[in-house]
PDB file of C-alpha atoms in Angstrom:
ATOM      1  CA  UNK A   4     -59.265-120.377 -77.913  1.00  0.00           C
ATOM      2  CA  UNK A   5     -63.051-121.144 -77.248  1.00  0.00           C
ATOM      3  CA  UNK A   6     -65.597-118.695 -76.194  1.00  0.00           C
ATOM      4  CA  UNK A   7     -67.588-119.200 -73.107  1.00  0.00           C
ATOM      5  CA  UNK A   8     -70.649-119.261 -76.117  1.00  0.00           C
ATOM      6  CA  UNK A   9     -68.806-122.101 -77.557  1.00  0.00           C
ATOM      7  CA  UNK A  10     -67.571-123.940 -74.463  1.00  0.00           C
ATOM      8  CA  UNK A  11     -71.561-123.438 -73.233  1.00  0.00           C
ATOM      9  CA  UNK A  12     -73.211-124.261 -76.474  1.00  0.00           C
ATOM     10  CA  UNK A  13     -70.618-127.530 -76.287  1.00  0.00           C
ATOM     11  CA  UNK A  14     -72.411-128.368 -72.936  1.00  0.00           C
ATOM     12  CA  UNK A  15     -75.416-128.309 -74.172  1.00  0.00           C
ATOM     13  CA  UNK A  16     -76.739-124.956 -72.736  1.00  0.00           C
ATOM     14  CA  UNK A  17     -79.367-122.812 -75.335  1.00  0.00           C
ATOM     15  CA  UNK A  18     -77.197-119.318 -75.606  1.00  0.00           C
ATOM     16  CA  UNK A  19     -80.006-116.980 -77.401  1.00  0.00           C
ATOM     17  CA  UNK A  20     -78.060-113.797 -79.720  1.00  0.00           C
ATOM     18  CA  UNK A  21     -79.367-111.628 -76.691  1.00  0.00           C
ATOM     19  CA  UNK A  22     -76.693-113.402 -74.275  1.00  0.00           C
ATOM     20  CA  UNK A  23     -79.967-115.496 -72.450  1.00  0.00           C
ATOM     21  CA  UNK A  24     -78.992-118.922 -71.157  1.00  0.00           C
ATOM     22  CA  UNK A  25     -81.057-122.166 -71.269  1.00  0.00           C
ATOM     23  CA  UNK A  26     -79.869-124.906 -68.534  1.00  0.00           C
ATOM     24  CA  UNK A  27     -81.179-128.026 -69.692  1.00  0.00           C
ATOM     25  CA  UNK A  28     -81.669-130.256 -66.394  1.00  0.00           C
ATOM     26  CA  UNK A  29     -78.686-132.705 -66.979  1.00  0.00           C
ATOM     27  CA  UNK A  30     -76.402-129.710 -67.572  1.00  0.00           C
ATOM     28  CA  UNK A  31     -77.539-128.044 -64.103  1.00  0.00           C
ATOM     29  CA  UNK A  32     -76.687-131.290 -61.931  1.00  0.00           C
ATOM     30  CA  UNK A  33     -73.385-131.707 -63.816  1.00  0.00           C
ATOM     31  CA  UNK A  34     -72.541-128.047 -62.365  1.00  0.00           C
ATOM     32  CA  UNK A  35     -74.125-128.882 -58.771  1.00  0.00           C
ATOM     33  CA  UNK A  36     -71.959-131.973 -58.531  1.00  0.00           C
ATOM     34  CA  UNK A  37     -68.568-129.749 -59.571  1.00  0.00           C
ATOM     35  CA  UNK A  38     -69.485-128.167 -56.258  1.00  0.00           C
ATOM     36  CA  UNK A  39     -69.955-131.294 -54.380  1.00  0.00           C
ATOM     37  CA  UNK A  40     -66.159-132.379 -55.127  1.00  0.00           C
ATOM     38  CA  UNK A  41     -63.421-131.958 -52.259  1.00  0.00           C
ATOM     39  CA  UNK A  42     -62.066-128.454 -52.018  1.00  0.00           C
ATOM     40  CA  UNK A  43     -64.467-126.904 -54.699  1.00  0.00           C
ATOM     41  CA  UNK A  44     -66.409-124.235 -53.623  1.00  0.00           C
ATOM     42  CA  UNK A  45     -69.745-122.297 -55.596  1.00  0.00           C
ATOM     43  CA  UNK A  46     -68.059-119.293 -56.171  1.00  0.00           C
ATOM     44  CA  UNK A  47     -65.307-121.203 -58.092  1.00  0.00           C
ATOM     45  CA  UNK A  48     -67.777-123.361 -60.259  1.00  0.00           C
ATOM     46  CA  UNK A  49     -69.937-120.252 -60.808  1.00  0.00           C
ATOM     47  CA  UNK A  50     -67.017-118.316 -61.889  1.00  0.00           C
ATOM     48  CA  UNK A  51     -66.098-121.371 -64.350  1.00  0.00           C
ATOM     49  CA  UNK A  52     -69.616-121.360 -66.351  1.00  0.00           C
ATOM     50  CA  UNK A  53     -70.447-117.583 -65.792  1.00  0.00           C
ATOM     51  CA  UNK A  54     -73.177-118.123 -62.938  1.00  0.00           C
ATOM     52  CA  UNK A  55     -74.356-115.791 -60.151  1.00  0.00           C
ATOM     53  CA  UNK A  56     -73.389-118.046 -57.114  1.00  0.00           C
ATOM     54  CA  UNK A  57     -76.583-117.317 -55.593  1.00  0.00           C
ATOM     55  CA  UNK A  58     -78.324-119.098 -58.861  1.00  0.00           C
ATOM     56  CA  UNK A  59     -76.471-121.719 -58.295  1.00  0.00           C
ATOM     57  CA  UNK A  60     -77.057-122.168 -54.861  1.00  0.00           C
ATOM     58  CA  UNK A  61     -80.317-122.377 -56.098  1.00  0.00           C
ATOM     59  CA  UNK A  62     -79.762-125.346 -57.847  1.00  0.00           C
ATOM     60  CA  UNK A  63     -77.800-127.312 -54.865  1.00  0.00           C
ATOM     61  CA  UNK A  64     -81.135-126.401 -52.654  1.00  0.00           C
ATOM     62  CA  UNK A  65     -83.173-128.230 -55.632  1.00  0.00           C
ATOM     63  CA  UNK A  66     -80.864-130.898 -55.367  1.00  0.00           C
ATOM     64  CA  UNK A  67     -81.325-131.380 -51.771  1.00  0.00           C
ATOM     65  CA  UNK A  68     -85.034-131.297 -52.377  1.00  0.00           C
ATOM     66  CA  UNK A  69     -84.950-134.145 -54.877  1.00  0.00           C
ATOM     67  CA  UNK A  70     -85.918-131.505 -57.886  1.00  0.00           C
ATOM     68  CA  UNK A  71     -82.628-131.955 -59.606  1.00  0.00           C
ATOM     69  CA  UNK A  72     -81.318-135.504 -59.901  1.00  0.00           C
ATOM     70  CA  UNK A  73     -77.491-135.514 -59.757  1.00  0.00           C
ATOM     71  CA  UNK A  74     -74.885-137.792 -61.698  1.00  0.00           C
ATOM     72  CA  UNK A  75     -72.993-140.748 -60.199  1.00  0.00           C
ATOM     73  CA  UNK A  76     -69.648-139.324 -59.373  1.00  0.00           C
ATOM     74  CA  UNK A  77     -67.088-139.979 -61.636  1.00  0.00           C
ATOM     75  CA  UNK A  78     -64.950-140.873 -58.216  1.00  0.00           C
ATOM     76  CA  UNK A  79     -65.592-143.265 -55.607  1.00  0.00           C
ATOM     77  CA  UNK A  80     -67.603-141.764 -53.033  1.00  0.00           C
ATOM     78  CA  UNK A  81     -67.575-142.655 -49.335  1.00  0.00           C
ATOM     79  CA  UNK A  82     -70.957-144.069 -47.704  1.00  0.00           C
ATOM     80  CA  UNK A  83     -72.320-144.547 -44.429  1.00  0.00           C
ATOM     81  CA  UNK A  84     -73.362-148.007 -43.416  1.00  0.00           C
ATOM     82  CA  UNK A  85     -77.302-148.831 -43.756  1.00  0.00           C
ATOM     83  CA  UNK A  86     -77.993-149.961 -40.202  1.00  0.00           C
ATOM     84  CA  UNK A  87     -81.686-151.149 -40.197  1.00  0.00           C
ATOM     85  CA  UNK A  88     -83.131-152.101 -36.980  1.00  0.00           C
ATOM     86  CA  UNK A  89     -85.900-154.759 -36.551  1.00  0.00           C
ATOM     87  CA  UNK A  90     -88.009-153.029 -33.907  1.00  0.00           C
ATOM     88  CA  UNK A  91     -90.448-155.121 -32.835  1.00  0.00           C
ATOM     89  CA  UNK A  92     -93.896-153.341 -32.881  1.00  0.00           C
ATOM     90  CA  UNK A  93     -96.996-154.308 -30.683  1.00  0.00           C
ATOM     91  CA  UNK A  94    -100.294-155.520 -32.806  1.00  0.00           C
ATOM     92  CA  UNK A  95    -102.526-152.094 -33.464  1.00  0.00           C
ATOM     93  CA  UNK A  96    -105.314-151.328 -31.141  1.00  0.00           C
ATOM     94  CA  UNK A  97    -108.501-149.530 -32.318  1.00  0.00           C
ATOM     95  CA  UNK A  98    -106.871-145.836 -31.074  1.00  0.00           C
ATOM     96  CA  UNK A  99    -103.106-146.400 -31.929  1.00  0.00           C
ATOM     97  CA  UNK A 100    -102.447-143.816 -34.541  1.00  0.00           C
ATOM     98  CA  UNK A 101    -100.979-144.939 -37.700  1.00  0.00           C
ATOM     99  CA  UNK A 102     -97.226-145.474 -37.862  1.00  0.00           C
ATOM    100  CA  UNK A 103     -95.120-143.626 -40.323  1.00  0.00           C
ATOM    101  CA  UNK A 104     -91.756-144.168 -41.605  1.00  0.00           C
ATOM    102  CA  UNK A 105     -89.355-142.196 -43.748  1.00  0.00           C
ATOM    103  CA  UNK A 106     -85.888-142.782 -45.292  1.00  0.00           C
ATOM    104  CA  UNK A 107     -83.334-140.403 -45.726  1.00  0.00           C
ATOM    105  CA  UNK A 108     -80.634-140.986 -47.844  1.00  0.00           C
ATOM    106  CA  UNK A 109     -77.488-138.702 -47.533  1.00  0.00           C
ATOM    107  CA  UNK A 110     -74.930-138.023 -50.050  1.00  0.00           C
ATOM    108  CA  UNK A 111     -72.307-135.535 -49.001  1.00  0.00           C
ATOM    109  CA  UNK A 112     -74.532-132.302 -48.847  1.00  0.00           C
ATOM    110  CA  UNK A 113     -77.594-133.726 -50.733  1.00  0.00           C
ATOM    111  CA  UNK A 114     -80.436-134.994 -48.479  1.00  0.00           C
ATOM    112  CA  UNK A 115     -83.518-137.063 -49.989  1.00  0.00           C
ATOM    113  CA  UNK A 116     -85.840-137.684 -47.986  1.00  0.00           C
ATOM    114  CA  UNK A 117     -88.244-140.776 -48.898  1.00  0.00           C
ATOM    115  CA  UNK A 118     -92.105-141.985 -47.645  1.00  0.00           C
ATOM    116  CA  UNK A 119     -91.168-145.319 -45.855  1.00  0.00           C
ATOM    117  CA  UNK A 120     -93.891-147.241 -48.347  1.00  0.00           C
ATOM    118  CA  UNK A 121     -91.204-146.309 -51.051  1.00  0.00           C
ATOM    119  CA  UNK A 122     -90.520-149.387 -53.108  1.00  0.00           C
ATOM    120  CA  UNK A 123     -87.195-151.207 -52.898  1.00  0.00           C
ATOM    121  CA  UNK A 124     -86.719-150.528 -56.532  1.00  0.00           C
ATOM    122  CA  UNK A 125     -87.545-146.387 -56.318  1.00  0.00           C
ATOM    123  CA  UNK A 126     -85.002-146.271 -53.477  1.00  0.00           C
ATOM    124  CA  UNK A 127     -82.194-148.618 -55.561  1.00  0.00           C
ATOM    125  CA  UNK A 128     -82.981-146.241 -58.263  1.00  0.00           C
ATOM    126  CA  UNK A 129     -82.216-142.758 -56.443  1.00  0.00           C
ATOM    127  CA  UNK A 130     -79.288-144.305 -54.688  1.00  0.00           C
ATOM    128  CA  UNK A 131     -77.792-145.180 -58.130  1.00  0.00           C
ATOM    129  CA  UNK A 132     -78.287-141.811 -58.943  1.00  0.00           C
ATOM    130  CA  UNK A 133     -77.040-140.198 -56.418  1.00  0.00           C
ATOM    131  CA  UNK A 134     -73.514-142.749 -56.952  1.00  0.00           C
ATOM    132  CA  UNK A 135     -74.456-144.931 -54.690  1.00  0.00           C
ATOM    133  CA  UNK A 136     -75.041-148.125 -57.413  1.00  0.00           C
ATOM    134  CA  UNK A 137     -72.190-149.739 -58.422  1.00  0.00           C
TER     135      UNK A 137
END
């Protein structure tokens, strides 16, 4: 049967002889989006790998700050509709203040919020990420 060194080291993860864990990045969102999955919960997935559930919460909250990119689930995930509206805007006057914009894109629990200058193909980009690409 394989150790949790083993099954870890398998991952990917850096186990030092001291017991000291390394996450590497891809490793961490792998484990965020366990938690992410119908019916899982982050004491489950932290049991699974041997996490505090509070360090892993810690991870989902750098996921939802766009610090951790997560993987495309390996399911089909269920989207909202983009509804974009064409407001139309008057022409600026010398003490209108500037306008600004964001975009939020929501995935389950995972919030990114984006500048509204973001280019089309920075926003494509995080939505594939986040499973949204097909």
């Amino acid at each position: 049967m394989e150790t949790t060194r083993e099954f870890l080291t398998r991952l990917g993860v850096e186990v030092s002889q001291t017991g000291h864990r390394r996450w590497p990045d891809r490793v961490k969102a792998r484990i965020v989006a366990e938690t992410l999955a119908p019916g899982a919960t982050v004491n489950d997935v932290a049991r699974k790998y041997e996490l505090r559930p509070n360090h892993l919460s810690a991870w989902r909250r750098m996921a939802k700050d766009g610090d951790l990119v997560l993987p495309a689930p390996e399911a089909e995930a269920e989207f909202a509709p983009l509804v974009v509206f064409d407001v139309e805007t008057p022409p600026p006057t010398e003490a209108a203040e500037p306008v600004t914009s964001e975009i939020e894109i929501m995935v389950d629990a995972v919030a990114v919020r984006l500048d509204g200058a973001t280019p089309a193909d920075r926003i494509a980009e995080i939505v594939h990420a986040l499973g949204g690409g097909a």
